[in-house]
Coordinates of C-alpha atoms in Angstrom, one line a residue:
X1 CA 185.1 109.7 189.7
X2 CA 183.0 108.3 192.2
X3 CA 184.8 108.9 195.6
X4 CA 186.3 111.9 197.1
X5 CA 188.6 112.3 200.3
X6 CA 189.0 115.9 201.3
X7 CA 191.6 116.5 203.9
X8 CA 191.5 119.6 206.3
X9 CA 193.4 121.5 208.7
X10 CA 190.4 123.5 209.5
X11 CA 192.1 126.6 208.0
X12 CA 191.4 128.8 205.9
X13 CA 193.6 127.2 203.4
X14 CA 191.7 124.0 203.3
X15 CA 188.2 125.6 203.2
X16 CA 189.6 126.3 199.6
X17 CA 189.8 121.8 199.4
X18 CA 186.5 121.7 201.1
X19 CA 185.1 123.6 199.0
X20 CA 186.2 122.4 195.9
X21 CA 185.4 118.4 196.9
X22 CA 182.1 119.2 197.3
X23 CA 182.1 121.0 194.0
X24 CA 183.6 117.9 192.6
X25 CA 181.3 115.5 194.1
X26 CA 178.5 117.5 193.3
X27 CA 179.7 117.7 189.3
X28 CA 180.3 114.0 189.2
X29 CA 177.7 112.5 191.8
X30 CA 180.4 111.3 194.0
X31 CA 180.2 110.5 197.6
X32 CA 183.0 112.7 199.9
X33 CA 184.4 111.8 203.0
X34 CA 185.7 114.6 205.2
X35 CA 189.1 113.8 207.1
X36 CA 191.0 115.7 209.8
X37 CA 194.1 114.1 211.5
X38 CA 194.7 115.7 215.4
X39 CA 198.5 115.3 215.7
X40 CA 199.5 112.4 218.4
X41 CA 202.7 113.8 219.5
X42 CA 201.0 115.1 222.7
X43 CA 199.2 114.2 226.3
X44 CA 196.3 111.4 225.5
X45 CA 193.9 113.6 227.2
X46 CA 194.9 116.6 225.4
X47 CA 194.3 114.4 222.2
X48 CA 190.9 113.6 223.1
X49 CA 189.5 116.9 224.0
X50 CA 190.9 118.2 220.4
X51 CA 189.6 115.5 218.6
X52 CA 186.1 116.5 220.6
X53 CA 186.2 119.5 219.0
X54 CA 187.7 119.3 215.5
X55 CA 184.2 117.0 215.6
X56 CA 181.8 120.1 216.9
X57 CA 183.8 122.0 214.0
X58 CA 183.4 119.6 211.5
X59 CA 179.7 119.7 212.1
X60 CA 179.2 123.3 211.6
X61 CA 180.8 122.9 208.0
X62 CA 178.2 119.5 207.1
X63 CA 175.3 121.5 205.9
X64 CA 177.2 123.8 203.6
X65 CA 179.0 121.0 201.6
X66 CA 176.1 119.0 201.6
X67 CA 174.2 121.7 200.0
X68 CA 177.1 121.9 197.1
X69 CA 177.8 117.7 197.4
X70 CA 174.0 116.8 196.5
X71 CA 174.9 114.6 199.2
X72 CA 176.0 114.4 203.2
X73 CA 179.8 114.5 203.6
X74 CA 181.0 111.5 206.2
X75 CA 183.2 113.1 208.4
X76 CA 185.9 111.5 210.1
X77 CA 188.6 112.5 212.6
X78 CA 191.9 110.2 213.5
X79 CA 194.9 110.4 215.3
X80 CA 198.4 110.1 213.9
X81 CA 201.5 111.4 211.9
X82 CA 198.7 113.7 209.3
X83 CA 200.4 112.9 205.9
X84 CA 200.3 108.8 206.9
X85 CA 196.8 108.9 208.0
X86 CA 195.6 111.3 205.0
X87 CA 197.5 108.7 202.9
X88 CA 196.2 105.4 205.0
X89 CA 192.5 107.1 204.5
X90 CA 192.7 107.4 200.7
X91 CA 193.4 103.8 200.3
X92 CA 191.3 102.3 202.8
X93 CA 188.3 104.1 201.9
X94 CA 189.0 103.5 198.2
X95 CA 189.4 107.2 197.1
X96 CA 189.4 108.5 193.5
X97 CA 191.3 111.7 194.6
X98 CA 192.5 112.9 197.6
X99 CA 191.8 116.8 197.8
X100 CA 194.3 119.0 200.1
X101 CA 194.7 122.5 200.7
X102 CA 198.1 124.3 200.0
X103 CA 199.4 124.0 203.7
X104 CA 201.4 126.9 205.1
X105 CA 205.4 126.3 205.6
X106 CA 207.2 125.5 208.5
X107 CA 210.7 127.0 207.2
X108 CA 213.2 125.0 209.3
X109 CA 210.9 121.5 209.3
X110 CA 209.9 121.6 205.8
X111 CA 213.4 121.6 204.3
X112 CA 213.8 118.2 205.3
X113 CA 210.3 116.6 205.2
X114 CA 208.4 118.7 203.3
X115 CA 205.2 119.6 203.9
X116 CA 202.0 117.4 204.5
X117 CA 200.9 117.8 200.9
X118 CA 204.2 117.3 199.4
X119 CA 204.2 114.1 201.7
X120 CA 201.0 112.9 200.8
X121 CA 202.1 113.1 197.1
X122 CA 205.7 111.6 197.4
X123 CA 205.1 108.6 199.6
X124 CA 201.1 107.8 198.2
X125 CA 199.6 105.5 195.4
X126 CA 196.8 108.5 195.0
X127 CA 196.7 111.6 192.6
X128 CA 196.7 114.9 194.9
X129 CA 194.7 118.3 194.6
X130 CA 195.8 121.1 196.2
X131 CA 193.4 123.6 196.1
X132 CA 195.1 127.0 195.6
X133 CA 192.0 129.1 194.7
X134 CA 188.2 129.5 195.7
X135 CA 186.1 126.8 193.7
X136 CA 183.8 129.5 191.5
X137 CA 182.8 126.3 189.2
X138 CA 184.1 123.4 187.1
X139 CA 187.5 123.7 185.6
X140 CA 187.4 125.4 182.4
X141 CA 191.0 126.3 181.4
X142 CA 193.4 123.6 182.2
X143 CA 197.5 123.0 181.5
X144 CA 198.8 119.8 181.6
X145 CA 203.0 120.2 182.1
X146 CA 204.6 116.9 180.2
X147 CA 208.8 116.0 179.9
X148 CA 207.5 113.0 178.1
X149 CA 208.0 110.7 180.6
X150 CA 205.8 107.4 182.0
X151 CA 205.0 109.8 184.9
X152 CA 203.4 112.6 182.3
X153 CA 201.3 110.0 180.4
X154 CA 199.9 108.4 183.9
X155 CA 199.0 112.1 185.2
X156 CA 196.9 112.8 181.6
X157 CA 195.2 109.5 181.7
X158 CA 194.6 110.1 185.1
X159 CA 192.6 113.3 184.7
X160 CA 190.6 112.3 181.6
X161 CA 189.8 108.6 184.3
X162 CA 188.8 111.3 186.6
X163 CA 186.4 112.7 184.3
X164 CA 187.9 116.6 184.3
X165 CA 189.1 116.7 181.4
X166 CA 185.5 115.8 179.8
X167 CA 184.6 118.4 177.1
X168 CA 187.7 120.5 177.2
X169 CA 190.6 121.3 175.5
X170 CA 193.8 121.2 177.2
X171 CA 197.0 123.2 176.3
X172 CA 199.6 120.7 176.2
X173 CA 203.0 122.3 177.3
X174 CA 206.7 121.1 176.8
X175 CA 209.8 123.1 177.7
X176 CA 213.0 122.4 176.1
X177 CA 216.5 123.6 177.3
X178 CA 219.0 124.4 174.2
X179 CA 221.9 123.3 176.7
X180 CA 224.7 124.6 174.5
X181 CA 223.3 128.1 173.9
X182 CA 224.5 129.9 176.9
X183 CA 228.0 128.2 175.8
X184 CA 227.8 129.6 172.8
X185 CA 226.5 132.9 173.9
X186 CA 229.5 133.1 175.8
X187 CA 232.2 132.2 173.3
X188 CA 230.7 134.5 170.8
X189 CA 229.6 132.3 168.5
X190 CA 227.5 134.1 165.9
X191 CA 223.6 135.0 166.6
X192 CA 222.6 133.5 163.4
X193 CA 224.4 130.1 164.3
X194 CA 223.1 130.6 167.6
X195 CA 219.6 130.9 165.9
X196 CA 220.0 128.0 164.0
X197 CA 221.5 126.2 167.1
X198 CA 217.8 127.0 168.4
X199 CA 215.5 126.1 165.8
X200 CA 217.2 122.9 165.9
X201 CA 216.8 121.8 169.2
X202 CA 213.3 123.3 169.0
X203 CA 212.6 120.8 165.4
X204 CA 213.8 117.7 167.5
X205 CA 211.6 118.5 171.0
X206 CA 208.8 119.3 168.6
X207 CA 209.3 115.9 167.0
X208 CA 209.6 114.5 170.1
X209 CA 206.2 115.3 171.5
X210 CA 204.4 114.6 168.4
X211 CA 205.9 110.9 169.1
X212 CA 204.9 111.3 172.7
X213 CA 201.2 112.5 171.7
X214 CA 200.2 109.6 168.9
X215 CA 200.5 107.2 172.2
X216 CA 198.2 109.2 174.1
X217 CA 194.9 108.7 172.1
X218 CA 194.3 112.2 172.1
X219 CA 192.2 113.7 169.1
X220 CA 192.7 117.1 167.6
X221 CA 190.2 119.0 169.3
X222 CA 191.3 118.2 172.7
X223 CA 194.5 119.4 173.1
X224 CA 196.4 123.0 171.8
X225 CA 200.8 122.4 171.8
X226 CA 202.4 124.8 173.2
X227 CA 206.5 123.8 172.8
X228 CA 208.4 126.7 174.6
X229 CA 212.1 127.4 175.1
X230 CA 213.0 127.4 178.4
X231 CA 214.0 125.9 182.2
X232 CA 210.7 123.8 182.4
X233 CA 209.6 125.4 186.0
X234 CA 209.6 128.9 184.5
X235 CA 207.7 127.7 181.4
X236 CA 205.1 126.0 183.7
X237 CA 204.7 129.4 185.7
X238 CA 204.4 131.7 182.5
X239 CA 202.0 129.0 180.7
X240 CA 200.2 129.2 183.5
X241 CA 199.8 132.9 184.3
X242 CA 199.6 134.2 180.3
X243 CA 196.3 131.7 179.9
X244 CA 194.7 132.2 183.6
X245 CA 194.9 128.2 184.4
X246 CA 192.3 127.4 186.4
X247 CA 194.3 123.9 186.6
X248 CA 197.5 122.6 186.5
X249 CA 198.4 118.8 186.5
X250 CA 201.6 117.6 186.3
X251 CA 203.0 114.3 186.8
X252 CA 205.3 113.2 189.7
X253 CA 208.5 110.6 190.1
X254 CA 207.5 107.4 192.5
X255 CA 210.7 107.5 195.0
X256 CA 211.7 105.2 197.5
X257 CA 212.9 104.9 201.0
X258 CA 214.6 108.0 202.4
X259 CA 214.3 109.7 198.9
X260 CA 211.1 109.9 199.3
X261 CA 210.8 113.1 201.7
X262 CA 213.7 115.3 199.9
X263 CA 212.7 118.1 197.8
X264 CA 213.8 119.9 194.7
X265 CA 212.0 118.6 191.3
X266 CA 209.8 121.1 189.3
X267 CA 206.5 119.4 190.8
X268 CA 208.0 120.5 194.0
X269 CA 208.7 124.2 192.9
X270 CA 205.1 124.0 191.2
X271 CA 203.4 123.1 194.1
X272 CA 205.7 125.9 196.6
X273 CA 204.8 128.8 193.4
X274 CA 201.5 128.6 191.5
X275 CA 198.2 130.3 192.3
X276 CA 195.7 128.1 190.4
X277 CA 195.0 124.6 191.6
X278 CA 197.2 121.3 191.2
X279 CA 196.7 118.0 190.0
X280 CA 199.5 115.8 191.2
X281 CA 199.5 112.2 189.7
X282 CA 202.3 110.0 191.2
X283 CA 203.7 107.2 189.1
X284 CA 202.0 103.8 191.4
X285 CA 205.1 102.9 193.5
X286 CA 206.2 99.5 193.3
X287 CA 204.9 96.6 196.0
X288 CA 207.0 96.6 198.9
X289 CA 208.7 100.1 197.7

């Protein structure tokens, strides 16, 4: 990792981000540029005088995260829609990682466009983190959430790129949903069929993984399985809270068009739910998507 964008708010919430760039950068001798987007949708002079400000503001925060950085943050303020600039900035400025705070919800707005870290994630090339809690040190406990797919492989490769994985061992966590068992539950099949019903399903999702894993290039000592029963979100949020994850990464789809700002997958829910921090790795959207 050799370049950071943090993007703040100036809330309290994105301290948190602040925080943990410079933590980061710090860690990994990376530079960090500091980003906050003043909202055009209002008077030109009114836009100025903020953007005057969130400047002075900036400021007052330079000699903290330098202190943590090792180095001077740039700090940079725009003008714009904040999700396109954030996004715009990452690639321009040839981020590694762009690192957000978990915004607060705007009930009515969000249910159709989500919020600006949710946008950032679903419409960028770059992997997210949303820092949830207060940087205390390097990640030391971390939970990757994989359903196997393209997008879970790109968000592990992407961590251990990063360089955060580096000297840890990761719990590796499936969920897998016996679909029939509720069914069968209902007709009154027998437990012990119902059992056996189980430990099937669970013999073919642990066979499954094992496939998944030998493509990863993972050795032994980096990784712990954990295969649980279970609707994937509430496996992620128990995994989660029984080992005190310091750091969740999960993998996201690449959508297109209008699909793009509509909510409802698990990474969604994850983001909404958990209390540690979040890696979100999007699958590299096609040219021209």
């Amino acid at each position: 990792m050799k370049h950071l964008l943090a993007a703040t708010d100036l809330s309290h919430r994105s301290d948190k981000a602040l925080d943990r760039a410079a933590l980061l950068a710090g860690q990994f001798s990376a530079s960090l540029d500091v980003l906050h987007v003043v909202d055009d949708d209002q008077p030109a002079d009114i836009i100025e005088r903020e953007m005057q400000q969130v400047r002075a503001l900036l400021e007052t925060r330079a000699a903290a995260l330098e202190k943590a950085a090792g180095t001077a943050p740039a700090m940079f303020v725009a003008k714009g829609d904040p999700f396109q600039e954030i996004s715009r900035a990452g690639e321009e400025k040839h981020a590694d990682l762009i690192v957000m705070g978990a915004h607060r919800r705007r009930i009515l707005k969000d249910v159709f466009t989500g919020t600006t870290v949710e946008r950032v994630i679903r419409t960028g090339r770059l992997p997210v983190l949303v820092a949830n809690s207060e940087a205390e040190g390097p990640y030391r406990n971390v939970v990757v959430a994989t359903d196997l797919s393209d997008a879970s492989v790109r968000a592990l490769r992407t961590a251990r790129a990063l360089g955060i994985l580096d000297g840890l061992k990761v719990t590796l966590l499936h969920a897998f949903l016996p679909l029939a068992k509720g069914m069968m539950v209902y007709a009154n099949v027998e437990p012990d069929k119902i059992a056996d019903y189980v430990a099937h399903e669970s013999s073919e999702a642990g066979q499954a993984i094992q496939t998944f894993i030998e493509g990863l290039d993972l050795a032994p000592n980096d990784y712990e399985l954990k295969l649980e029963e279970g609707a994937p979100f509430d496996v992620i949020a128990r995994a989660v809270a029984e080992r005190k994850a310091d750091l969740l990464i999960i993998g996201t789809k690449g959508l297109t068009g209008a699909k793009r700002l509509l909510l409802g997958s698990v990474a969604d829910a994850v983001l909404k739910s958990v209390d540690c921090d979040v890696l979100a790795v999007p699958i590299a959207l096609q040219a021209g998507a």
